[in-house]
XYZ file of C-alpha atoms in Angstrom:
372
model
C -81.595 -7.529 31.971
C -85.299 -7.628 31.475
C -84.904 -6.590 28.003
C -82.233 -9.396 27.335
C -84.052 -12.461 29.134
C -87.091 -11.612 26.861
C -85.977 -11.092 23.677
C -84.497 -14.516 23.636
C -87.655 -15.719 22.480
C -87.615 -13.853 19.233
C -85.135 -16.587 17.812
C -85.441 -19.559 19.229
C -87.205 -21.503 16.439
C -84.793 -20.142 14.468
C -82.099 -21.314 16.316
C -82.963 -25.383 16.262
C -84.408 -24.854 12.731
C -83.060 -27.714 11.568
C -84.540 -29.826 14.547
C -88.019 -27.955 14.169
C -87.547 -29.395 10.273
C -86.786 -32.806 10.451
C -90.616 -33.212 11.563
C -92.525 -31.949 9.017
C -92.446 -32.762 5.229
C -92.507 -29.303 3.337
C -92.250 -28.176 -0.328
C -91.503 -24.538 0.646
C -88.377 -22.873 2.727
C -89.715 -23.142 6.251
C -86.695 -21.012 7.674
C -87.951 -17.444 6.009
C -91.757 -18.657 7.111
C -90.807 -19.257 10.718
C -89.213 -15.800 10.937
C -91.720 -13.904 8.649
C -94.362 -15.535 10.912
C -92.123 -13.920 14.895
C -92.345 -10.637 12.479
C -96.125 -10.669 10.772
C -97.067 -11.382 14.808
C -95.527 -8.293 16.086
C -96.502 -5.913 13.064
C -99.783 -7.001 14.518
C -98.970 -7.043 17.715
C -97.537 -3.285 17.413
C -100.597 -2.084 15.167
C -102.889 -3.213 18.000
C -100.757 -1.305 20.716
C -100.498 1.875 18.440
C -103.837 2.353 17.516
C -105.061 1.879 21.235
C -102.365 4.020 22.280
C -101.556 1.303 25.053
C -97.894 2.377 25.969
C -98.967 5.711 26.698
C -102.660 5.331 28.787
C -101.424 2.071 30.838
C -98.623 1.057 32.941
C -95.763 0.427 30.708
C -94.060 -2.267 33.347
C -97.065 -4.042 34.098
C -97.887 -4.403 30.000
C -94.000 -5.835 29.778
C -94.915 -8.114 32.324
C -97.666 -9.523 30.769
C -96.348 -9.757 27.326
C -93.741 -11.421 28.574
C -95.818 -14.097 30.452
C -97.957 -14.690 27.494
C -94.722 -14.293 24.631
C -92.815 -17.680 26.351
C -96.191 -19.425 27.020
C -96.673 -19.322 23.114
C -93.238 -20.373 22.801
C -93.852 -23.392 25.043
C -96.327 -24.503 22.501
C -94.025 -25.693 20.387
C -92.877 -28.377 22.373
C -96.833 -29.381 21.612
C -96.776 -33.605 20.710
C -97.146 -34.393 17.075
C -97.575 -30.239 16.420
C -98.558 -29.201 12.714
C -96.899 -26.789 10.740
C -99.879 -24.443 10.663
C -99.856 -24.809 14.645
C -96.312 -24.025 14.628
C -96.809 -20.790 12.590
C -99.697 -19.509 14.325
C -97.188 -20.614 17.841
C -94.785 -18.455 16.216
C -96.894 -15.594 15.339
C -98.422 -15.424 19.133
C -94.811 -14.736 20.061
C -94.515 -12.026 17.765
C -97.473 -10.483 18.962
C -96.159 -10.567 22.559
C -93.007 -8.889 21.833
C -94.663 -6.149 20.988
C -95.007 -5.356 24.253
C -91.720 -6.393 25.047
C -89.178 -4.171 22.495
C -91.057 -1.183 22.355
C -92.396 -1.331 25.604
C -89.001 -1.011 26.963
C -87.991 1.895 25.141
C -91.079 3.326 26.207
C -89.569 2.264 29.839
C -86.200 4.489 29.168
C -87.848 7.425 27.983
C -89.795 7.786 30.574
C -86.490 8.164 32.692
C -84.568 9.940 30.614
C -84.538 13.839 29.549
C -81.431 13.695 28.195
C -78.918 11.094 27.104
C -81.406 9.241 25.932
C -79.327 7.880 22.937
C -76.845 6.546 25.269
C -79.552 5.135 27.556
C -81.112 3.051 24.278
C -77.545 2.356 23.730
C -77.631 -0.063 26.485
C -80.910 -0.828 25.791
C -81.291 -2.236 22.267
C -77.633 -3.803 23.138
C -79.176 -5.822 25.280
C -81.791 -6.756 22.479
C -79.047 -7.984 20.383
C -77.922 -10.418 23.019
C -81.080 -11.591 23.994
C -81.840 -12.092 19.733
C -78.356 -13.822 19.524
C -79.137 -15.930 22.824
C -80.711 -18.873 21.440
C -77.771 -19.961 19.410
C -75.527 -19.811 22.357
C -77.811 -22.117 24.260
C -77.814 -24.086 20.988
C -74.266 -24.545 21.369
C -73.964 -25.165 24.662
C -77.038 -26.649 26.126
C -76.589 -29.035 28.672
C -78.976 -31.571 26.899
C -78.314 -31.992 22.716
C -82.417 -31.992 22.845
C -83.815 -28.974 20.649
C -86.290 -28.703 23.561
C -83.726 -27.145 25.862
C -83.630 -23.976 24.103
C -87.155 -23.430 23.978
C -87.717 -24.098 27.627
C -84.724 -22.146 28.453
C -85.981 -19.083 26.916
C -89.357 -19.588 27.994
C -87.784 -19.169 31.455
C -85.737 -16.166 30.979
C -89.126 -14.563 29.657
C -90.980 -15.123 32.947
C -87.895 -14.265 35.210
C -87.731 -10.978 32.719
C -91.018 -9.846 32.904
C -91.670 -10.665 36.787
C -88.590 -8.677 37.032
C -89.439 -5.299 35.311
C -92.929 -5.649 36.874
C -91.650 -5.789 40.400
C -88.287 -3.263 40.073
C -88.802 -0.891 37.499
C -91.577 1.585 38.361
C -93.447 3.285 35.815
C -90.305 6.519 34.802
C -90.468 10.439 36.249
C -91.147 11.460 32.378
C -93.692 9.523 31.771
C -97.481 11.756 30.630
C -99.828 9.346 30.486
C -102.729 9.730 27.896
C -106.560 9.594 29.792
C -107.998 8.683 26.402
C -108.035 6.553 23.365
C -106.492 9.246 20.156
C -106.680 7.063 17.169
C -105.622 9.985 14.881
C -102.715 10.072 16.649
C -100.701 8.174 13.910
C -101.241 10.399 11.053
C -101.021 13.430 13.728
C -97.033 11.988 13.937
C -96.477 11.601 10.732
C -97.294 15.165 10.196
C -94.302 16.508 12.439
C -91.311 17.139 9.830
C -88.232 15.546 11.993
C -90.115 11.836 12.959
C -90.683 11.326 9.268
C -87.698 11.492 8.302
C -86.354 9.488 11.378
C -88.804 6.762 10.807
C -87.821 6.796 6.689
C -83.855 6.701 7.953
C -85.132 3.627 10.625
C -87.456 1.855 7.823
C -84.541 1.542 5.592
C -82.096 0.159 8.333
C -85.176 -2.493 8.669
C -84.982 -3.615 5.691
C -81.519 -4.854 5.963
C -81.416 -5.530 9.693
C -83.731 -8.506 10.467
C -83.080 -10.530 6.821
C -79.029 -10.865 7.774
C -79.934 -11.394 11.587
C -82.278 -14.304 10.307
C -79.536 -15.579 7.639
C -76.344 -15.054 9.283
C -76.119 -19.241 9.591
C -77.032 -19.497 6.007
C -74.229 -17.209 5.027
C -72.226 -19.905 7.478
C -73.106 -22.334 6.091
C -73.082 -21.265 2.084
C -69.058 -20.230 3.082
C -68.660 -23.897 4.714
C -70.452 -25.391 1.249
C -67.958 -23.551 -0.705
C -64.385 -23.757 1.679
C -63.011 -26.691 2.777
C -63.696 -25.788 6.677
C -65.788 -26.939 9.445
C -67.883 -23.689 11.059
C -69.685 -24.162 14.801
C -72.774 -22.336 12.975
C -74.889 -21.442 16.292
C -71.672 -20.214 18.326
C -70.821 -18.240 14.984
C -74.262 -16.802 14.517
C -74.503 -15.936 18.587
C -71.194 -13.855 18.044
C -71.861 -12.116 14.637
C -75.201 -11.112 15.615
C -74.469 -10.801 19.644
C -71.192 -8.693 18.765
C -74.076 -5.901 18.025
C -74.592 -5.231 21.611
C -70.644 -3.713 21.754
C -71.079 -1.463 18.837
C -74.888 -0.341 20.349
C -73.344 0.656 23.457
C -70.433 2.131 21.712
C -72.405 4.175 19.387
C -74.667 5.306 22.491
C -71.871 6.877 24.060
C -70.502 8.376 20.740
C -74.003 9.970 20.115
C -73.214 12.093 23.615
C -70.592 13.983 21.731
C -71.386 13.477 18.288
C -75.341 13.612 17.857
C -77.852 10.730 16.996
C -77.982 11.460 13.486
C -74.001 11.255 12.843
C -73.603 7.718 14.519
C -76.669 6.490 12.735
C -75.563 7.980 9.656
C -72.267 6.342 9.827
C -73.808 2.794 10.765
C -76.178 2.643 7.696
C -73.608 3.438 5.149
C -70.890 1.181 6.302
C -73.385 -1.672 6.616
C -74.730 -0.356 2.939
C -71.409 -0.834 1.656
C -71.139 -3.865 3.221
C -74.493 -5.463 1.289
C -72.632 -4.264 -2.158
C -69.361 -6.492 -1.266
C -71.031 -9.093 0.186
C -69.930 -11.284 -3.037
C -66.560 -10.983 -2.152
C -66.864 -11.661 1.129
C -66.915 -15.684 0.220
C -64.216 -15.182 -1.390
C -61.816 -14.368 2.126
C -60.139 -16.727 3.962
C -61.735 -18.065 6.959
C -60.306 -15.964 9.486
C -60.625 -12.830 7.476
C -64.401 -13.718 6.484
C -65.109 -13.851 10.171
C -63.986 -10.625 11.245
C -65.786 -9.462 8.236
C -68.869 -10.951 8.989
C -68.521 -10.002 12.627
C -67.826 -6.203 11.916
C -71.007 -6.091 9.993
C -72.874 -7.466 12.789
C -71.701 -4.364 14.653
C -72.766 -1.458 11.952
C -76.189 -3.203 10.803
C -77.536 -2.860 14.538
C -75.734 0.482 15.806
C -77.670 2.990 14.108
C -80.868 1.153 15.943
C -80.869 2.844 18.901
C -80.201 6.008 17.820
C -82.880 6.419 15.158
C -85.023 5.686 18.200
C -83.632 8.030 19.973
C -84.581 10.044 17.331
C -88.273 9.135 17.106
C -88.523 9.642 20.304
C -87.111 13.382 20.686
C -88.832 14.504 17.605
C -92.479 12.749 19.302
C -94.437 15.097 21.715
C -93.727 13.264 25.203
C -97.149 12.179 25.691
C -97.073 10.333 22.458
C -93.496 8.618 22.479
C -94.283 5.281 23.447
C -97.020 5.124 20.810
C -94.349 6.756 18.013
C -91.623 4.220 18.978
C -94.920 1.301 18.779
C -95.607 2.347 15.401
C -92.078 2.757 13.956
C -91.675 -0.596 14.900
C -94.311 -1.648 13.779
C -94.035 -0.702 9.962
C -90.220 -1.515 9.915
C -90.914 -4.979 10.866
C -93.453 -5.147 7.866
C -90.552 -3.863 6.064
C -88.383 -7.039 7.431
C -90.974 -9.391 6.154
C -90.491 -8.551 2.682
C -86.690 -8.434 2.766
C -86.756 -11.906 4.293
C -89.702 -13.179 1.818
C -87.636 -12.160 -0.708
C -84.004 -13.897 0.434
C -85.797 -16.676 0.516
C -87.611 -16.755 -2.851
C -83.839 -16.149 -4.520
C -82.673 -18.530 -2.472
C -83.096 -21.164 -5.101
C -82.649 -19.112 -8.028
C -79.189 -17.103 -8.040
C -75.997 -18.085 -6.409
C -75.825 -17.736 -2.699
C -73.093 -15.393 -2.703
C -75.419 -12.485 -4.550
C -78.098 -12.738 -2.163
C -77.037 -10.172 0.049
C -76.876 -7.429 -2.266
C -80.245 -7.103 -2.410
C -79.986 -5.708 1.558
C -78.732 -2.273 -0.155
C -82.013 -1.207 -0.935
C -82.761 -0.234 2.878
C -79.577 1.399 3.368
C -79.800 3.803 0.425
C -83.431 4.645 1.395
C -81.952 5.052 4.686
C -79.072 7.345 3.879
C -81.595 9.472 1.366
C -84.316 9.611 4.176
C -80.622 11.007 7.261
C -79.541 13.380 4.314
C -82.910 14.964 2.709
C-alpha cells in the first residue's frame, strides 16, 4: 500500500499535461521534458543513494519515509502562482530524486523479509508500482473537482499517508545485513559477479521500452482517435493499459514459483518485443480490438520487472542488495531518458504509427543479455 500511495507522484504532471501546458508558451515538446526531467531526478537521486551505499548502512523504512515526505512536497510546488517552466522542471526533477528512495527502497524493504519467494513477493510489489504510476489518470478521470490541482494534491497526500505508514508498520526485515561503512567500490565490485550483469543487461533493455510507452500510452490514444472516427476517455484508458500491469506482475510472481525468474522474464520481453515490431498495425484494428491490444501489452512490458529484480537481487551478496537494486535502477532509468528523448524528437518527423518500433531496441538487448 505504501508502495502504491507513493508512486502516484511519478505521473502526475503527466497526467494533467495538457492543463500544466496551457500556461506556458513553448517551442519544444514539453510532455517528453516533464517525464525526462521525474527520470534525470531519480538517476540522480539513485546515483547519490548507490554510491553512499544508503539502503544498506541506514534504516530502509525510515529513508522511505522521508523520501516520501520530501517527493509530494516537491510535487506541491507545482501548484506554485505564476510558476516558470524552468521552476516546473527543476519541481519535477526534486520528485525524481525522492523516488529514489521510494522504488528501490521498497524492494530493498522485501528482501530484507524474504529468503525465498522473493520473485513472488516483488510480484506484489512492483504491481503495486504500476497502480500507483497509472493512479494519476484515474484521479484525472474522476476527480471530484475538473481543477488540474486535484490530482496533484491528491497524490501529494497519498505520499505522506504512504510514507508515515511504512515508517510506523514495517520494521526494518529479519534479512536485512546492514553495512557499518561507506564502500564506494562497491559498484564495480557488482558488476564483476557474472549472473547480476547479465540480469542488469536483461533489466536495462526492458528499460528502454518500459517507461517511453508508460509515458506515451495517451499519445498512442490519442494518434488512434486522430486517425478513427471515435471518441477515447484518454486518462481512464491510459490508467487501465498501464494499471492492467499490476495483474500480469502478480501473475508472473506466482508463475516464477514454479517456473524460475528467468523464464517469466524471458517470456515478458519477447512478447512485448514483438509487440514494438507490430505496433504499425496496431492503428490499423478496430477500436475494441486495438484496446485489448494495447491493454495486453501493458501486461508483458511490466511483468518481467519484478523478476529481473528478483534476479539482481539473488545474484547480489545480501549485504549489498539494496545498493545493487539502487544502481540497476538507476542506469535503466538513464536508459528511459533516451528512449523518451528520442519518441519525442520523431514525434514531428515520421508518422505516428512508426514511432513505436523504435521500443525494439531494448527488448532485443534484453533477450541477447536472458540468453548469452
Amino acid at each position: 500500500m505504501s508502495q502504491f500511495f507513493c508512486t502516484s507522484l511519478w505521473f502526475a504532471g503527466n497526467a494533467v499535461i495538457d492543463d500544466l501546458a496551457t500556461q506556458f508558451t513553448v517551442d519544444f515538446d514539453i510532455l517528453g521534458y516533464l517525464l525526462s526531467f521525474v527520470q534525470f531526478g531519480f538517476i540522480i537521486g539513485t546515483l547519490t543513494f548507490a554510491l553512499f551505499t544508503i539502503a544498506d548502512r541506514y534504516s530502509p523504512s525510515r529513508i522511505f519515509m522521508i523520501c516520501a515526505i520530501l517527493g509530494g512536497i516537491c510535487n506541491l510546488l507545482l501548484l506554485v502562482p505564476n510558476i516558470t517552466v524552468f521552476n516546473l522542471l527543476t519541481a519535477r526533477f526534486g520528485t525524481g530524486f525522492f523516488l529514489a528512495g521510494i522504488y528501490p527502497i521498497g524492494m530493498k524493504i522485501a528482501s530484507d523479509y524474504y529468503k525465498g519467494g522473493l520473485g513472488k513477493a516483488l510480484g506484489y510489489l512492483v504491481g503495486a508500482l504500476v497502480l500507483g504510476t497509472a493512479f494519476p489518470h484515474f484521479i484525472n478521470e474522476f476527480s471530484w473537482s475538473s481543477d488540474y490541482k486535484a490530482v496533484i494534491i491528491s497524490t501529494s497526500a497519498l505520499a505522506f499517508i504512504g510514507g508515515i505508514s511504512m515508517w510506523l508498520f514495517v520494521a526494518d526485515g529479519p534479512y536485512r545485513k546492514p553495512v557499518s561503512k561507506l564502500q564506494l567500490g562497491v559498484i564495480t565490485q557488482l558488476f564483476t559477479i557474472p549472473n547480476f550483469k547479465k540480469s542488469a543487461f536483461g533489466y536495462f533493455g526492458h528499460m528502454w521500452e518500459l517507461y517511453a510507452f508508460w509515458g506515451f500510452v495517451p499519445v498512442i490514444l490519442k494518434t488512434y482517435a486522430s486517425i478513427h472516427p471515435v471518441r477515447i476517455q484518454i486518462s481512464f484508458w491510459s490508467f487501465i493499459v498501464i494499471g492492467i500491469g499490476a495483474i500480469s506482475c502478480i501473475i508472473g510472481g506466482l508463475i516464477s514459483l514454479k517456473k524460475g525468474s528467468k523464464k517469466v522474464a524471458y517470456n515478458s520481453i519477447l512478447i512485448s518485443g514483438v509487440f514494438c515490431l507490430v505496433s504499425p498495425l496496431l492503428f490499423k484494428l478496430p477500436p475494441d480490438w486495438f484496446i485489448i491490444a494495447l491493454c495486453i501489452w501493458g501486461m508483458v512490458v511490466i511483468s518481467d520487472s519484478p523478476q529481473f529484480s528478483t534476479m539482481v537481487a539473488a545474484s547480489s551478496p545480501p549485504e549489498l542488495r539494496g545498493t545493487a537494486l539502487t544502481i540497476t535502477n538507476s542506469i535503466g532509468f538513464a536508459i528511459t531518458i533516451i528512449s523518451i528523448q528520442l519518441l519525442s524528437f520523431l514525434m514531428n518527423i515520421i508518422d505516428p504509427t512508426l514511432l513505436y518500433v523504435f521500443l525494439c531496441i531494448g527488448p532485443i538487448f534484453g533477450l541477447y543479455a536472458l540468453r548469452k
